[in-house]
């Protein structure tokens, strides 16, 4: 028998053994999300396929479709739909006069500041997304992961590429470093003056992450990550509004008839960085704990602390129940103003936002995940979560899904 | 069902290729140095087979979320080394008996598992760490000095390989859904991996 035949046989053996070790997983999950007071509802469906090609290649594919309905609170002009033509013309003139005195986008005008109220603005949107990630393992079992993702909404498009590299450092594969990089090129449609036009604005995002993973014992692993995010472009939320005082008559006094409805305005650049520490350990074969802490800081003066803990109980063979708790604490952005203070007004120019997500708050998440390995091929997942912020915002969500291995 | 078929195909190919390669090995040797098939099996059995313990773990996790395999296969260094030494001595004795009995040993070949060894017959041992990894590791040896009592061996990693020990847990998709909500309800993100698309919900 010649060498070629022998190599072919070895190749067949390798392929055969690769197939034997390969695992293909098809999963379908759906999330139902609902905010308290019937604000926003989201139905999110995710279909994912994981394909192993031997032991050196894996391909992860996913499709997503989610729909958002409800109403989001923001500043609006009361009874703006019940004004006369003359009044509408007057307001338009005042708006143009105010716009001439500032570079910020003005969206509306009312005679008196008391006519501005925080109202719920109805919204409806759908998001379709697709993502693919190819994992390649070299002879040392180091891994390259190359990813592509794209998503589309009515007024937002996002495309991204990513690459990460996992490098093992020791013979026992107990220590590894990971370096990852992602670039996002997003586009959004933004309202112009007086809601009269919409223009396309760009957002570019660069994410960098590196980390070290260390096996401490046969039952515990420690991981530390450092990450850096750079956002550049239109980073404001054009659905959210603020109130600006503009001295139209130039008497150095802002009177009640000199306040305008303006668009949310944030800096065009944001640099954020942070670190995350994670520790996983198996106390007993039926009890596994995962704990993590993350610190974040950015150039908008926002900082946050996130601590999480989860315990996975295997109550029966293949049945896992995982209670989880996450504590989040955030410091406000330097240009944020709480909309509930007595005079939440911004000056004619400069950054400003009443978006409570940029504010000072804490949040608690209570979660429960149940996973049931019905057979060697089928697994059912169920999760329920309760999320509550210190600023009276609260939401709940549940996820149901199934995984099929073949 | 398909996984069973895959396993069956793989097993058949393994057996077939192993027999052919073994036969070829014999023909490559000079006539006076040729071994019988039984002798060759003994020789193969004595070759180190680093992939055996990992193969057990992988096979187990193919079929189950977690396993009791750890209780079947001792996890400590002492036990494993002891087992290996016992295996080697057993093989050595049976081969010696074989020589003394001039080829009349009975059933000894069945005590070893040559199939996996046959696959690795012409393959070099896989390199363990890349040069870049070795170089970078020099900067982290202090971790061993300060935090690691004893190096964890590959065959001790059964529990670490369980899905429940992965950062995303037994149901990884739950983290993805939760992350999506957090980035839309808070102003900070990062540290959970770089893959993923953008979202207007921010």
Coordinates of C-alpha atoms in Angstrom, one line a residue, chain A residues 150-159 185-189 200-201 203, chain B residues 198-200:
Chain A
X150 CA -26.3 43.4 10.2
X151 CA -29.6 44.8 11.4
X152 CA -32.2 47.1 10.1
X153 CA -35.0 49.1 11.7
X154 CA -37.3 51.7 10.1
X155 CA -34.9 54.5 11.0
X156 CA -31.7 52.7 11.9
X157 CA -29.2 50.4 10.1
X158 CA -26.2 48.8 11.6
X159 CA -23.4 46.7 10.1
X185 CA -20.9 51.4 11.0
X186 CA -24.4 52.6 11.8
X187 CA -26.8 55.0 10.1
X188 CA -29.9 56.7 11.6
X189 CA -32.6 59.0 10.4
X200 CA -29.3 60.5 7.6
X201 CA -26.5 60.6 10.2
X203 CA -22.4 56.5 13.9
Chain B
X198 CA -25.7 47.7 16.7
X199 CA -29.2 48.7 17.8
X200 CA -31.2 51.8 17.6

